[in-house]
PDB file of C-alpha atoms in Angstrom:
ATOM      1  CA  GLN A   1      -0.603  19.129  -5.071  1.00  0.00           C
ATOM      2  CA  VAL A   2       0.647  15.670  -4.064  1.00  0.00           C
ATOM      3  CA  GLN A   3      -0.821  12.750  -6.120  1.00  0.00           C
ATOM      4  CA  LEU A   4      -0.487   9.084  -5.773  1.00  0.00           C
ATOM      5  CA  GLN A   5      -1.227   6.583  -8.308  1.00  0.00           C
ATOM      6  CA  GLU A   6      -1.586   2.607  -7.635  1.00  0.00           C
ATOM      7  CA  SER A   7      -0.369   0.268 -10.582  1.00  0.00           C
ATOM      8  CA  GLY A   8      -0.270  -3.406 -10.794  1.00  0.00           C
ATOM      9  CA  PRO A   9      -2.116  -6.694 -12.072  1.00  0.00           C
ATOM     10  CA  GLY A  10      -5.836  -6.771 -11.465  1.00  0.00           C
ATOM     11  CA  LEU A  11      -5.861 -10.574 -11.271  1.00  0.00           C
ATOM     12  CA  VAL A  12      -3.635 -12.728  -9.116  1.00  0.00           C
ATOM     13  CA  LYS A  13      -4.128 -16.434  -8.645  1.00  0.00           C
ATOM     14  CA  PRO A  14      -4.255 -17.738  -5.300  1.00  0.00           C
ATOM     15  CA  SER A  15      -1.088 -18.780  -3.632  1.00  0.00           C
ATOM     16  CA  GLN A  16       0.590 -16.226  -5.717  1.00  0.00           C
ATOM     17  CA  THR A  17       2.282 -12.826  -4.486  1.00  0.00           C
ATOM     18  CA  LEU A  18       0.711  -9.833  -5.313  1.00  0.00           C
ATOM     19  CA  SER A  19       2.747  -6.770  -5.865  1.00  0.00           C
ATOM     20  CA  LEU A  20       1.432  -3.122  -6.171  1.00  0.00           C
ATOM     21  CA  THR A  21       3.357   0.080  -7.014  1.00  0.00           C
ATOM     22  CA  CYS A  22       2.234   3.629  -5.821  1.00  0.00           C
ATOM     23  CA  THR A  23       3.809   6.385  -7.455  1.00  0.00           C
ATOM     24  CA  VAL A  24       4.092   9.764  -5.884  1.00  0.00           C
ATOM     25  CA  SER A  25       4.267  13.223  -7.192  1.00  0.00           C
ATOM     26  CA  GLY A  26       4.087  16.526  -5.605  1.00  0.00           C
ATOM     27  CA  ASP A  27       6.223  15.524  -2.583  1.00  0.00           C
ATOM     28  CA  SER A  28       9.995  15.507  -2.564  1.00  0.00           C
ATOM     29  CA  GLY A  29      10.365  12.404  -0.480  1.00  0.00           C
ATOM     30  CA  THR A  30      13.015  13.902   1.237  1.00  0.00           C
ATOM     31  CA  THR A  31      11.263  14.293   4.800  1.00  0.00           C
ATOM     32  CA  ASN A  32      12.082  11.306   6.886  1.00  0.00           C
ATOM     33  CA  TYR A  33       9.183  10.589   8.993  1.00  0.00           C
ATOM     34  CA  VAL A  34       6.467  11.010   6.286  1.00  0.00           C
ATOM     35  CA  TYR A  35       4.435   7.729   6.108  1.00  0.00           C
ATOM     36  CA  TRP A  36       3.381   6.094   3.155  1.00  0.00           C
ATOM     37  CA  SER A  37       0.277   3.451   3.503  1.00  0.00           C
ATOM     38  CA  TRP A  38      -1.409   0.817   2.085  1.00  0.00           C
ATOM     39  CA  ILE A  39      -4.932   0.343   2.666  1.00  0.00           C
ATOM     40  CA  ARG A  40      -7.804  -2.012   1.143  1.00  0.00           C
ATOM     41  CA  GLN A  41     -11.319  -2.592   1.132  1.00  0.00           C
ATOM     42  CA  PRO A  42     -12.930  -5.949   0.641  1.00  0.00           C
ATOM     43  CA  PRO A  43     -16.292  -6.038  -1.208  1.00  0.00           C
ATOM     44  CA  GLY A  44     -18.831  -5.218   1.261  1.00  0.00           C
ATOM     45  CA  LYS A  45     -16.427  -4.653   4.035  1.00  0.00           C
ATOM     46  CA  GLY A  46     -14.808  -1.629   5.782  1.00  0.00           C
ATOM     47  CA  LEU A  47     -11.406   0.102   4.976  1.00  0.00           C
ATOM     48  CA  GLU A  48      -8.392  -1.919   6.369  1.00  0.00           C
ATOM     49  CA  TRP A  49      -4.838  -0.482   6.971  1.00  0.00           C
ATOM     50  CA  MET A  50      -2.352  -2.838   5.962  1.00  0.00           C
ATOM     51  CA  GLY A  51       0.892  -1.500   6.885  1.00  0.00           C
ATOM     52  CA  ALA A  52       3.480   1.737   6.062  1.00  0.00           C
ATOM     53  CA  VAL A  53       6.792   2.919   5.126  1.00  0.00           C
ATOM     54  CA  THR A  54       8.528   6.216   5.909  1.00  0.00           C
ATOM     55  CA  ASN A  55      10.758   8.034   3.537  1.00  0.00           C
ATOM     56  CA  ASN A  56      13.713   6.383   5.529  1.00  0.00           C
ATOM     57  CA  GLY A  57      12.734   3.035   5.382  1.00  0.00           C
ATOM     58  CA  TYR A  58      10.983   2.127   8.535  1.00  0.00           C
ATOM     59  CA  THR A  59       8.196  -0.080   8.057  1.00  0.00           C
ATOM     60  CA  TYR A  60       4.895  -0.889  10.169  1.00  0.00           C
ATOM     61  CA  TYR A  61       2.660  -3.640   9.521  1.00  0.00           C
ATOM     62  CA  SER A  62      -0.611  -4.436  10.859  1.00  0.00           C
ATOM     63  CA  PRO A  63      -0.285  -7.417  13.140  1.00  0.00           C
ATOM     64  CA  SER A  64      -3.123  -9.485  10.986  1.00  0.00           C
ATOM     65  CA  LEU A  65      -1.173  -9.124   7.938  1.00  0.00           C
ATOM     66  CA  THR A  66       2.767  -9.115   9.144  1.00  0.00           C
ATOM     67  CA  ALA A  67       3.666 -12.458   8.295  1.00  0.00           C
ATOM     68  CA  ARG A  68       2.494 -12.087   4.319  1.00  0.00           C
ATOM     69  CA  THR A  69       3.125  -8.423   3.890  1.00  0.00           C
ATOM     70  CA  SER A  70       6.258  -6.285   2.637  1.00  0.00           C
ATOM     71  CA  ILE A  71       6.374  -2.712   1.936  1.00  0.00           C
ATOM     72  CA  SER A  72       9.306  -0.645   0.307  1.00  0.00           C
ATOM     73  CA  ARG A  73      10.228   2.421  -0.574  1.00  0.00           C
ATOM     74  CA  ASP A  74      12.202   4.022  -3.348  1.00  0.00           C
ATOM     75  CA  THR A  75      12.775   7.702  -3.029  1.00  0.00           C
ATOM     76  CA  ILE A  76      14.678   8.225  -6.181  1.00  0.00           C
ATOM     77  CA  LEU A  77      11.583   6.917  -8.387  1.00  0.00           C
ATOM     78  CA  ASN A  78       9.331   8.384  -5.643  1.00  0.00           C
ATOM     79  CA  GLN A  79       7.404   5.200  -5.409  1.00  0.00           C
ATOM     80  CA  PHE A  80       6.571   2.658  -2.710  1.00  0.00           C
ATOM     81  CA  THR A  81       5.571  -1.063  -3.048  1.00  0.00           C
ATOM     82  CA  LEU A  82       3.309  -3.758  -1.671  1.00  0.00           C
ATOM     83  CA  GLN A  83       3.909  -7.245  -1.684  1.00  0.00           C
ATOM     84  CA  LEU A  84       1.252  -9.688  -0.267  1.00  0.00           C
ATOM     85  CA  SER A  85       2.440 -13.119  -0.278  1.00  0.00           C
ATOM     86  CA  SER A  86       0.329 -16.120  -0.364  1.00  0.00           C
ATOM     87  CA  VAL A  87      -2.801 -14.894  -1.402  1.00  0.00           C
ATOM     88  CA  THR A  88      -6.394 -16.293  -1.128  1.00  0.00           C
ATOM     89  CA  PRO A  89      -9.890 -15.097  -2.570  1.00  0.00           C
ATOM     90  CA  GLU A  90     -10.140 -13.107   0.715  1.00  0.00           C
ATOM     91  CA  ASP A  91      -7.381 -10.991  -0.384  1.00  0.00           C
ATOM     92  CA  THR A  92      -9.767  -9.757  -3.198  1.00  0.00           C
ATOM     93  CA  ALA A  93     -10.158  -6.043  -2.318  1.00  0.00           C
ATOM     94  CA  VAL A  94      -9.838  -2.645  -4.008  1.00  0.00           C
ATOM     95  CA  TYR A  95      -6.089  -1.398  -2.751  1.00  0.00           C
ATOM     96  CA  TYR A  96      -5.408   2.294  -1.871  1.00  0.00           C
ATOM     97  CA  CYS A  97      -2.170   4.035  -1.168  1.00  0.00           C
ATOM     98  CA  ALA A  98      -2.271   7.111   0.884  1.00  0.00           C
ATOM     99  CA  ARG A  99       0.026   9.396   2.727  1.00  0.00           C
ATOM    100  CA  GLY A 100      -0.468   9.089   6.535  1.00  0.00           C
ATOM    101  CA  LEU A 101      -0.089   6.433   9.204  1.00  0.00           C
ATOM    102  CA  ARG A 102      -3.551   6.842  11.186  1.00  0.00           C
ATOM    103  CA  VAL A 103      -4.702  10.186   9.244  1.00  0.00           C
ATOM    104  CA  PHE A 104      -4.329  10.066   5.428  1.00  0.00           C
ATOM    105  CA  ASP A 105      -4.356  13.443   3.717  1.00  0.00           C
ATOM    106  CA  TYR A 106      -3.665  12.115   0.220  1.00  0.00           C
ATOM    107  CA  TRP A 107      -5.211   9.125  -1.402  1.00  0.00           C
ATOM    108  CA  GLY A 108      -4.666   7.249  -4.759  1.00  0.00           C
ATOM    109  CA  GLN A 109      -7.742   6.696  -6.510  1.00  0.00           C
ATOM    110  CA  GLY A 110      -7.508   2.718  -5.527  1.00  0.00           C
ATOM    111  CA  THR A 111      -6.955  -0.197  -7.766  1.00  0.00           C
ATOM    112  CA  GLN A 112      -9.248  -3.411  -8.145  1.00  0.00           C
ATOM    113  CA  VAL A 113      -7.125  -6.896  -7.242  1.00  0.00           C
ATOM    114  CA  THR A 114      -9.284 -10.156  -7.990  1.00  0.00           C
ATOM    115  CA  VAL A 115      -7.641 -13.555  -6.459  1.00  0.00           C
ATOM    116  CA  SER A 116      -8.993 -16.230  -8.666  1.00  0.00           C
ATOM    117  CA  SER A 117      -7.973 -19.275 -10.591  1.00  0.00           C
TER     118      SER A 117
END
């Protein structure tokens, strides 16, 4: 059974960088083209795919976020991380990690991140 767990600060100040980690269990992380994604849901809005990383380190980003987003993979720790720079209150959302690129078979429970001074 694959499990994902997000972790990171729940409050970030405007203009700072949001950093979240997703810890994976139940997946060996050795298959190259397995995709690990970050997805968010702002209050009252739908899900937004932010980007993904493969086990062998290839990254893919949403065009609307590519300038501010960096996703990396650590196959030794079996984690992947999200960094979103220059955050504004519009980046307030529940952030999810998930396995997949367009279809997701395993999700983390989500973590609330609020951008506020």
